[in-house]
Every structure is written in C-alpha cells, then in structure tokens.
C-alpha cells in the first residue's frame, strides 16, 4: 500500500527567522505536520482493515479522519514550499495579471487575504486558489484543514492560522504574524503552481 511520508523542508529550520524561529518551525514540521502524515496513514490502514474483514461500521469515522489528516498533510506541504528566506515583494508575470484581474489590484488582494487570515475563528487556513471551473483566482478561508474547501480548486498560496503555527513566537498578536508572512512568500513557487494550474498535464 502506498503511504504518505513527511517531506523535508526545502530550507534549514532557522532559514525563515525572524518570521518564524527555528524552534517554532522545527516543532511545526517534526511534530505537527508529522502527526497529520501518521494520521492519514492510520486512517488508510483502518479502511484497509475494514475492507479485509468486511466490517463497514467504522468507514465513515475513518473517512472523516482521512479527510482531516490528509488535508493537514497537503496544506502543510504547500505552505512550506510557499516560503523562502529571501522572499517577499510582489508576483510578476501572469500571476500578477491574474491577481489584478480577479481582485482589482495586488493591494486589494493582500487586504482581502489578511482580513480572512486574522478573522479565522478557532483553527484554520487562508488560501489563494485557482478555480478551473470559472478559470479565476479565489480566496478561501478553511476551518480546521478542510471545512469550507471547494472541490477542484488548486491551492497556490496557503497560510496556516492554527495557533501552533505562530503562538510560540507571536503569542496572541495574530496580525503581526500575518503581516510578517508577506516578507517570506516565495512568489516563484506560487507562480509555478499557477502556471501548472492554467496548463494541466498536456
Ligand atoms: Mn500547522
């Protein structure tokens, strides 16, 4: 059976300071992200067992566990690669045009994204995504890892708004964490994801 594995970060644990301390990033990656990888594999194994013994009584619970943990794994995998040590600035190329077309301007997009991030109730994420149905960019605010997700959208840029993502460094100053995020965004990675979404496997 294929299993999920924790990807290495594409940089050292101290690479994103002062946005994220080494201690916070290491905990976030090695403990929190790793727990979602393990949880997804556990849910898959439970479903396999249920099939093998012909017991469907737990498949609903296991499927909810799979959705939560797999979304946690996918979201973090996108989030890590969205960041880099010398990031920031603004996107260029078609991504810049897409943002201007669908949000009015980069500044308007940034305001909307920040407002969604700072207004997450409980645990969640904010996401810039490409919707292939309407061929446009949208922002989503996820509860936990996956609630309020729209099927088929392609994540381009994600920000983790769970307390574990910032509390060690920022305490309750959520807006400071959101503001600092813009200095480490790897727009090349976001643009690559957008290019791929615009021209799927051809
Ligand atoms: Mn997290």
XYZ file of N, CA and C and ligand atoms in Angstrom:
607
model
N 0.843 -1.203 0.000
C 0.000 0.000 0.000
C 0.881 1.257 0.000
N 0.527 2.211 -0.821
C 1.237 3.495 -0.790
C 0.961 4.190 0.540
N 1.981 4.784 1.104
C 1.785 5.529 2.351
C 2.302 6.953 2.162
N 1.816 7.825 3.017
C 2.258 9.219 2.978
C 3.542 9.365 3.800
N 4.407 10.242 3.355
C 5.655 10.473 4.081
C 5.847 11.973 4.303
N 6.537 12.289 5.385
C 6.805 13.694 5.713
C 7.894 14.223 4.777
N 7.589 15.250 3.982
C 8.630 15.789 3.104
C 9.626 16.626 3.897
N 10.892 16.615 3.474
C 11.870 17.524 4.073
C 11.483 18.956 3.727
N 11.871 19.884 4.582
C 11.705 21.295 4.231
C 12.760 21.668 3.183
N 12.423 22.595 2.280
C 13.397 22.991 1.259
C 14.412 24.019 1.767
N 14.516 24.159 3.110
C 15.460 25.109 3.727
C 15.717 24.643 5.151
N 16.715 25.243 5.799
C 17.035 24.886 7.183
C 15.960 25.440 8.131
N 15.921 24.873 9.328
C 14.893 25.294 10.289
C 15.029 26.757 10.713
N 16.246 27.305 10.622
C 16.409 28.711 11.023
C 16.324 29.670 9.830
N 15.996 29.150 8.657
C 16.075 29.960 7.428
C 15.031 31.073 7.366
N 13.924 30.896 8.081
C 12.832 31.869 7.947
C 12.810 32.894 9.083
N 13.834 32.858 9.934
C 13.897 33.873 11.002
C 14.066 35.246 10.366
N 13.429 36.305 10.871
C 12.664 36.340 12.124
C 11.164 36.041 11.948
N 10.721 35.698 10.743
C 9.289 35.388 10.592
C 8.903 34.238 11.511
N 9.677 33.151 11.441
C 9.460 32.013 12.327
C 10.787 31.614 12.945
N 10.793 31.422 14.266
C 12.012 30.981 14.933
C 12.310 29.539 14.548
N 13.585 29.174 14.727
C 13.994 27.789 14.459
C 13.178 26.814 15.302
N 12.981 27.179 16.567
C 12.264 26.285 17.489
C 10.821 26.054 17.018
N 10.172 27.140 16.615
C 8.772 27.010 16.182
C 8.686 26.181 14.894
N 9.548 26.487 13.924
C 9.461 25.784 12.645
C 9.768 24.298 12.798
N 10.748 24.004 13.648
C 11.113 22.594 13.856
C 9.966 21.826 14.519
N 9.355 22.434 15.529
C 8.197 21.803 16.172
C 7.048 21.621 15.184
N 6.797 22.656 14.425
C 5.667 22.650 13.495
C 5.824 21.539 12.458
N 7.048 21.415 11.945
C 7.305 20.418 10.906
C 7.421 19.009 11.488
N 8.280 18.842 12.509
C 8.586 17.497 13.015
C 7.481 16.906 13.878
N 6.681 17.765 14.502
C 5.634 17.244 15.396
C 4.254 17.379 14.765
N 3.878 18.600 14.416
C 2.501 18.802 13.931
C 2.295 18.211 12.539
N 3.122 18.613 11.583
C 2.948 18.067 10.238
C 3.111 16.542 10.254
N 4.126 16.070 10.977
C 4.360 14.621 11.042
C 3.150 13.880 11.601
N 2.430 14.506 12.537
C 1.256 13.855 13.128
C 0.141 13.685 12.095
N 0.014 14.661 11.179
C -1.017 14.518 10.141
C -0.644 13.431 9.143
N 0.641 13.307 8.840
C 1.100 12.237 7.949
C 0.775 10.880 8.582
N 1.109 10.748 9.866
C 0.827 9.492 10.569
C -0.674 9.234 10.636
N -1.435 10.293 10.886
C -2.891 10.143 10.991
C -3.521 9.713 9.678
N -3.011 10.237 8.582
C -3.538 9.843 7.263
C -3.236 8.371 7.003
N -2.028 7.943 7.341
C -1.673 6.533 7.129
C -2.486 5.607 8.031
N -2.728 6.058 9.267
C -3.554 5.255 10.173
C -4.970 5.108 9.632
N -5.523 6.201 9.108
C -6.883 6.146 8.570
C -6.946 5.209 7.360
N -5.934 5.278 6.498
C -5.904 4.369 5.341
C -5.809 2.913 5.780
N -4.961 2.644 6.783
C -4.800 1.270 7.270
C -6.091 0.772 7.897
N -6.797 1.660 8.599
C -8.066 1.266 9.220
C -9.103 0.923 8.160
N -9.118 1.705 7.086
C -10.063 1.423 6.000
C -9.713 0.100 5.320
N -8.413 -0.152 5.163
C -7.994 -1.412 4.540
C -8.424 -2.594 5.408
N -8.257 -2.417 6.720
C -8.650 -3.494 7.632
C -10.163 -3.720 7.573
N -10.916 -2.606 7.553
C -12.383 -2.729 7.499
C -12.807 -3.497 6.248
N -12.150 -3.217 5.134
C -12.475 -3.946 3.899
C -12.114 -5.414 4.018
N -10.953 -5.674 4.616
C -10.477 -7.063 4.634
C -11.334 -7.952 5.534
N -11.909 -7.366 6.589
C -12.752 -8.200 7.473
C -14.240 -7.985 7.189
N -14.524 -7.161 6.181
C -15.920 -6.964 5.793
C -16.735 -6.203 6.824
N -16.099 -5.301 7.576
C -16.806 -4.520 8.606
C -16.856 -3.052 8.173
N -18.028 -2.598 7.774
C -18.143 -1.213 7.288
C -18.599 -0.251 8.386
N -18.689 -0.735 9.625
C -19.263 0.111 10.681
C -18.399 1.334 10.987
N -17.099 1.258 10.705
C -16.212 2.383 11.049
C -15.727 3.178 9.836
N -16.242 2.842 8.661
C -15.672 3.520 7.479
C -15.997 5.013 7.449
N -17.133 5.406 7.999
C -17.481 6.827 7.996
C -16.521 7.608 8.888
N -16.292 7.110 10.107
C -15.353 7.754 11.033
C -13.943 7.794 10.428
N -13.502 6.674 9.844
C -12.148 6.619 9.260
C -12.026 7.577 8.083
N -13.091 7.754 7.340
C -13.049 8.646 6.178
C -12.962 10.095 6.620
N -13.648 10.433 7.714
C -13.512 11.791 8.266
C -12.094 12.019 8.769
N -11.537 10.994 9.423
C -10.149 11.097 9.904
C -9.183 11.257 8.731
N -9.446 10.545 7.653
C -8.583 10.649 6.471
C -8.661 12.056 5.883
N -9.867 12.596 5.773
C -10.033 13.946 5.206
C -9.267 14.974 6.034
N -9.403 14.893 7.361
C -8.748 15.850 8.257
C -7.221 15.744 8.168
N -6.719 14.530 8.286
C -5.260 14.346 8.335
C -4.606 14.512 6.976
N -5.245 14.026 5.940
C -4.665 14.186 4.602
C -4.658 15.660 4.201
N -5.741 16.365 4.513
C -5.761 17.804 4.228
C -4.668 18.507 5.028
N -4.458 18.091 6.268
C -3.383 18.668 7.068
C -2.029 18.447 6.401
N -1.807 17.260 5.895
C -0.546 16.931 5.209
C -0.394 17.765 3.923
N -1.437 17.807 3.114
C -1.361 18.544 1.845
C -1.156 20.038 2.104
N -1.935 20.588 3.045
C -1.840 22.028 3.317
C -0.431 22.420 3.758
N 0.138 21.647 4.688
C 1.483 21.985 5.163
C 2.510 21.836 4.035
N 2.334 20.829 3.190
C 3.286 20.615 2.090
C 3.277 21.800 1.130
N 2.101 22.386 0.912
C 2.006 23.584 0.071
C 2.626 24.782 0.813
N 2.246 24.928 2.068
C 2.687 26.077 2.878
C 4.214 26.172 2.936
N 4.900 25.061 3.215
C 6.380 25.105 3.338
C 7.018 25.600 2.048
N 6.506 25.118 0.922
C 7.152 25.481 -0.353
C 6.738 26.878 -0.816
N 5.696 27.424 -0.208
C 5.302 28.812 -0.485
C 6.247 29.825 0.167
N 7.158 29.331 1.026
C 8.013 30.223 1.811
C 9.469 30.087 1.394
N 10.224 31.168 1.526
C 11.673 31.081 1.323
C 12.342 32.247 2.047
N 13.636 32.081 2.278
C 14.383 33.043 3.095
C 14.378 34.448 2.490
N 14.585 34.544 1.211
C 14.655 35.876 0.596
C 13.431 36.150 -0.251
N 12.273 35.862 0.312
C 11.019 36.048 -0.420
C 10.467 37.454 -0.262
N 9.185 37.569 -0.516
C 8.527 38.861 -0.381
C 8.371 39.561 -1.708
N 8.043 40.830 -1.629
C 7.795 41.595 -2.845
C 6.425 41.269 -3.421
N 6.330 41.359 -4.718
C 5.051 41.080 -5.382
C 5.292 40.126 -6.538
N 4.266 39.374 -6.922
C 4.427 38.480 -8.068
C 4.567 39.270 -9.370
N 5.152 38.587 -10.349
C 5.235 39.179 -11.686
C 4.556 38.203 -12.652
N 4.731 38.416 -13.894
C 4.212 37.538 -14.973
C 2.692 37.363 -14.888
N 2.203 36.211 -15.368
C 0.754 36.019 -15.488
C 0.058 35.994 -14.142
N 0.792 35.609 -13.088
C 0.173 35.603 -11.758
C -0.207 37.025 -11.343
N 0.674 37.969 -11.624
C 0.369 39.370 -11.301
C -0.871 39.824 -12.081
N -0.960 39.433 -13.353
C -2.128 39.802 -14.169
C -3.395 39.149 -13.619
N -3.276 37.869 -13.234
C -4.437 37.150 -12.695
C -4.948 37.809 -11.423
N -4.037 38.176 -10.543
C -4.431 38.826 -9.284
C -5.086 40.182 -9.575
N -4.500 40.936 -10.487
C -5.082 42.250 -10.834
C -6.467 42.085 -11.454
N -6.619 41.087 -12.325
C -7.915 40.868 -12.987
C -8.992 40.436 -11.996
N -8.630 39.529 -11.094
C -9.661 38.895 -10.269
C -9.873 39.564 -8.910
N -8.929 40.414 -8.497
C -9.100 41.113 -7.218
C -9.052 42.635 -7.359
N -8.754 43.127 -8.543
C -8.687 44.572 -8.740
C -7.264 45.092 -8.697
N -6.498 44.649 -7.696
C -5.094 45.043 -7.571
C -4.433 44.111 -6.562
N -3.091 44.134 -6.566
C -2.364 43.325 -5.577
C -2.704 43.783 -4.167
N -2.774 45.090 -3.970
C -3.084 45.614 -2.630
C -4.465 45.168 -2.157
N -5.429 45.175 -3.079
C -6.789 44.742 -2.706
C -6.796 43.257 -2.357
N -6.030 42.472 -3.136
C -5.913 41.036 -2.829
C -5.292 40.836 -1.453
N -4.208 41.575 -1.192
C -3.498 41.427 0.084
C -4.402 41.797 1.263
N -5.155 42.863 1.111
C -6.082 43.267 2.183
C -7.108 42.175 2.458
N -7.654 41.602 1.365
C -8.666 40.549 1.497
C -8.070 39.310 2.176
N -6.880 38.912 1.735
C -6.205 37.731 2.288
C -5.916 37.932 3.772
N -5.403 39.107 4.128
C -5.084 39.396 5.544
C -6.346 39.426 6.400
N -7.417 39.982 5.857
C -8.680 40.044 6.615
C -9.210 38.639 6.870
N -9.083 37.779 5.881
C -9.525 36.390 6.069
C -8.652 35.688 7.101
N -7.349 35.951 7.047
C -6.417 35.277 7.961
C -6.676 35.692 9.405
N -6.815 36.982 9.638
C -6.950 37.451 11.023
C -8.345 37.186 11.586
N -9.298 36.820 10.731
C -10.664 36.569 11.217
C -11.003 35.090 11.318
N -10.009 34.226 11.133
C -10.259 32.789 11.331
C -10.708 32.564 12.775
N -11.813 31.878 12.938
C -12.290 31.550 14.284
C -11.840 30.138 14.619
N -11.134 29.979 15.731
C -10.592 28.664 16.047
C -9.400 28.384 15.161
N -9.341 27.178 14.613
C -8.191 26.762 13.812
C -8.549 26.750 12.335
N -7.632 27.217 11.492
C -7.939 27.208 10.069
C -6.786 27.696 9.214
N -7.106 27.930 7.973
C -6.141 28.351 6.963
C -6.785 29.404 6.081
N -5.950 30.200 5.439
C -6.444 31.033 4.346
C -5.656 30.638 3.104
N -6.335 30.693 1.965
C -5.765 30.139 0.747
C -6.090 30.998 -0.467
N -5.089 31.220 -1.301
C -5.324 31.706 -2.663
C -5.350 30.471 -3.545
N -6.402 30.341 -4.337
C -6.551 29.132 -5.150
C -7.036 29.496 -6.548
N -6.789 28.585 -7.469
C -7.290 28.734 -8.835
C -8.506 27.836 -8.989
N -9.608 28.430 -9.442
C -10.817 27.652 -9.699
C -10.917 27.371 -11.199
N -10.704 26.123 -11.613
C -10.693 25.813 -13.045
C -12.079 25.894 -13.689
N -13.144 25.856 -12.890
C -14.499 25.928 -13.470
C -14.728 27.302 -14.090
N -14.348 28.336 -13.346
C -14.537 29.693 -13.857
C -13.233 30.299 -14.352
N -12.145 29.526 -14.223
C -10.818 29.997 -14.637
C -10.460 31.330 -13.969
N -10.632 31.357 -12.649
C -10.294 32.575 -11.920
C -9.669 32.238 -10.570
N -9.042 33.247 -10.003
C -8.439 33.113 -8.681
C -9.476 33.433 -7.614
N -9.437 32.666 -6.538
C -10.357 32.908 -5.419
C -9.577 32.798 -4.108
N -10.086 33.425 -3.069
C -9.534 33.205 -1.731
C -10.542 32.384 -0.941
N -10.025 31.455 -0.140
C -10.862 30.621 0.704
C -10.358 30.709 2.136
N -11.295 30.591 3.072
C -10.941 30.513 4.488
C -11.383 29.135 4.965
N -10.420 28.308 5.319
C -10.740 26.944 5.731
C -10.845 26.859 7.249
N -11.821 26.096 7.714
C -11.898 25.769 9.136
C -11.220 24.423 9.333
N -10.454 24.287 10.414
C -9.577 23.120 10.576
C -8.673 23.028 9.340
N -8.643 21.903 8.666
C -7.803 21.806 7.468
C -8.599 21.766 6.176
N -9.921 21.489 6.270
C -10.607 21.176 5.027
C -12.049 21.681 4.952
N -12.638 22.075 6.085
C -14.019 22.549 6.007
C -14.058 23.864 5.226
N -15.084 24.040 4.406
C -15.255 25.198 3.518
C -14.334 25.110 2.290
N -13.754 23.936 2.052
C -12.968 23.705 0.844
C -13.933 23.504 -0.329
N -13.542 24.007 -1.487
C -14.346 23.835 -2.693
C -13.674 22.799 -3.587
N -14.424 21.782 -3.975
C -13.847 20.702 -4.778
C -13.252 21.242 -6.071
N -12.073 20.742 -6.404
C -11.473 21.051 -7.699
C -10.565 22.248 -7.740
N -10.608 23.112 -6.702
C -9.714 24.273 -6.755
C -8.275 23.820 -6.507
N -7.333 24.564 -7.074
C -5.918 24.236 -6.958
C -5.270 25.234 -5.999
N -4.735 24.753 -4.871
C -4.110 25.689 -3.933
C -2.837 26.296 -4.514
N -2.691 27.600 -4.368
C -1.498 28.288 -4.864
C -0.671 28.850 -3.712
N -1.346 29.471 -2.750
C -0.669 30.117 -1.621
C -1.510 29.864 -0.380
N -0.865 29.318 0.661
C -1.606 28.987 1.877
C -0.906 29.566 3.096
N -1.708 29.970 4.069
C -1.168 30.444 5.343
C -1.860 29.706 6.484
N -1.039 29.089 7.318
C -1.517 28.316 8.460
C -1.918 29.278 9.573
N -3.196 29.245 9.969
C -3.673 30.114 11.044
C -4.043 29.329 12.307
N -3.544 28.084 12.397
C -3.676 27.367 13.668
C -2.751 28.041 14.695
N -3.149 28.011 15.951
C -2.292 28.643 16.964
C -0.895 28.036 16.998
N -0.781 26.745 16.705
C 0.549 26.111 16.746
C 1.500 26.727 15.709
N 0.934 27.429 14.717
C 1.756 27.995 13.646
C 2.460 29.283 14.071
N 1.947 29.939 15.131
C 2.526 31.242 15.468
C 2.658 31.517 16.971
N 1.960 30.771 17.819
C 1.822 31.207 19.207
C 3.160 31.299 19.944
N 4.065 30.375 19.664
C 5.362 30.366 20.341
C 6.137 31.664 20.091
N 6.017 32.218 18.881
C 6.759 33.445 18.524
C 5.934 34.717 18.697
N 4.649 34.644 18.443
C 3.826 35.863 18.372
C 2.794 35.968 19.487
N 2.644 34.911 20.286
C 1.573 34.858 21.297
C 0.245 35.192 20.625
N -0.503 36.147 21.146
C -1.820 36.405 20.549
C -1.787 37.505 19.480
N -0.597 37.943 19.095
C -0.500 39.021 18.087
C -0.609 38.433 16.684
N -1.796 37.924 16.394
C -2.054 37.228 15.135
C -1.768 38.124 13.925
N -2.126 39.399 14.037
C -1.947 40.318 12.902
C -0.470 40.528 12.582
N 0.405 40.467 13.598
C 1.848 40.624 13.347
C 2.391 39.429 12.560
N 1.912 38.247 12.901
C 2.297 37.025 12.165
C 1.845 37.128 10.706
N 0.623 37.560 10.504
C 0.086 37.683 9.140
C 0.870 38.742 8.357
N 1.229 39.835 9.006
C 1.978 40.899 8.322
C 3.373 40.422 7.936
N 4.026 39.658 8.824
C 5.394 39.198 8.558
C 5.443 38.143 7.455
N 4.362 37.430 7.288
C 4.264 36.389 6.251
C 4.638 36.924 4.871
N 4.263 38.177 4.577
C 4.460 38.734 3.230
C 5.924 38.942 2.897
N 6.803 38.910 3.919
C 8.247 39.084 3.684
C 8.944 37.782 3.299
N 8.250 36.656 3.428
C 8.893 35.360 3.133
C 8.135 34.557 2.076
N 7.200 35.179 1.396
C 6.468 34.439 0.355
C 7.392 34.190 -0.838
N 7.430 32.947 -1.263
C 8.202 32.550 -2.446
C 7.281 32.673 -3.669
N 7.251 33.867 -4.259
C 6.311 34.096 -5.375
C 6.638 33.245 -6.596
N 7.903 32.826 -6.720
C 8.241 31.924 -7.838
C 7.489 30.602 -7.693
N 7.405 30.116 -6.459
C 6.667 28.863 -6.228
C 5.178 29.061 -6.508
N 4.619 30.172 -6.038
C 3.185 30.435 -6.265
C 2.912 30.546 -7.769
N 3.810 31.235 -8.482
C 3.642 31.412 -9.931
C 3.744 30.076 -10.667
N 4.667 29.210 -10.222
C 4.787 27.870 -10.838
C 3.499 27.083 -10.667
N 2.917 27.174 -9.501
C 1.651 26.465 -9.253
C 0.543 27.019 -10.140
N 0.546 28.336 -10.324
C -0.472 28.961 -11.171
C -0.279 28.540 -12.635
N 0.954 28.560 -13.109
C 1.226 28.129 -14.492
C 0.750 26.703 -14.722
N 1.036 25.833 -13.763
C 0.660 24.427 -13.876
C -0.868 24.285 -13.872
N -1.529 25.081 -13.038
C -2.997 25.018 -12.958
C -3.636 25.504 -14.259
N -2.997 26.471 -14.898
C -3.542 27.013 -16.151
C -3.350 26.031 -17.301
N -2.295 25.226 -17.242
C -1.989 24.284 -18.325
C -1.797 22.893 -17.740
N -2.886 22.253 -17.297
C -2.752 20.939 -16.665
C -2.234 19.904 -17.678
N -1.550 18.946 -17.156
C -0.884 17.854 -17.906
C -1.209 17.810 -19.389
N -0.348 18.396 -20.160
C -0.609 18.401 -21.598
C 0.483 17.597 -22.294
Mn 0.216 23.712 11.075
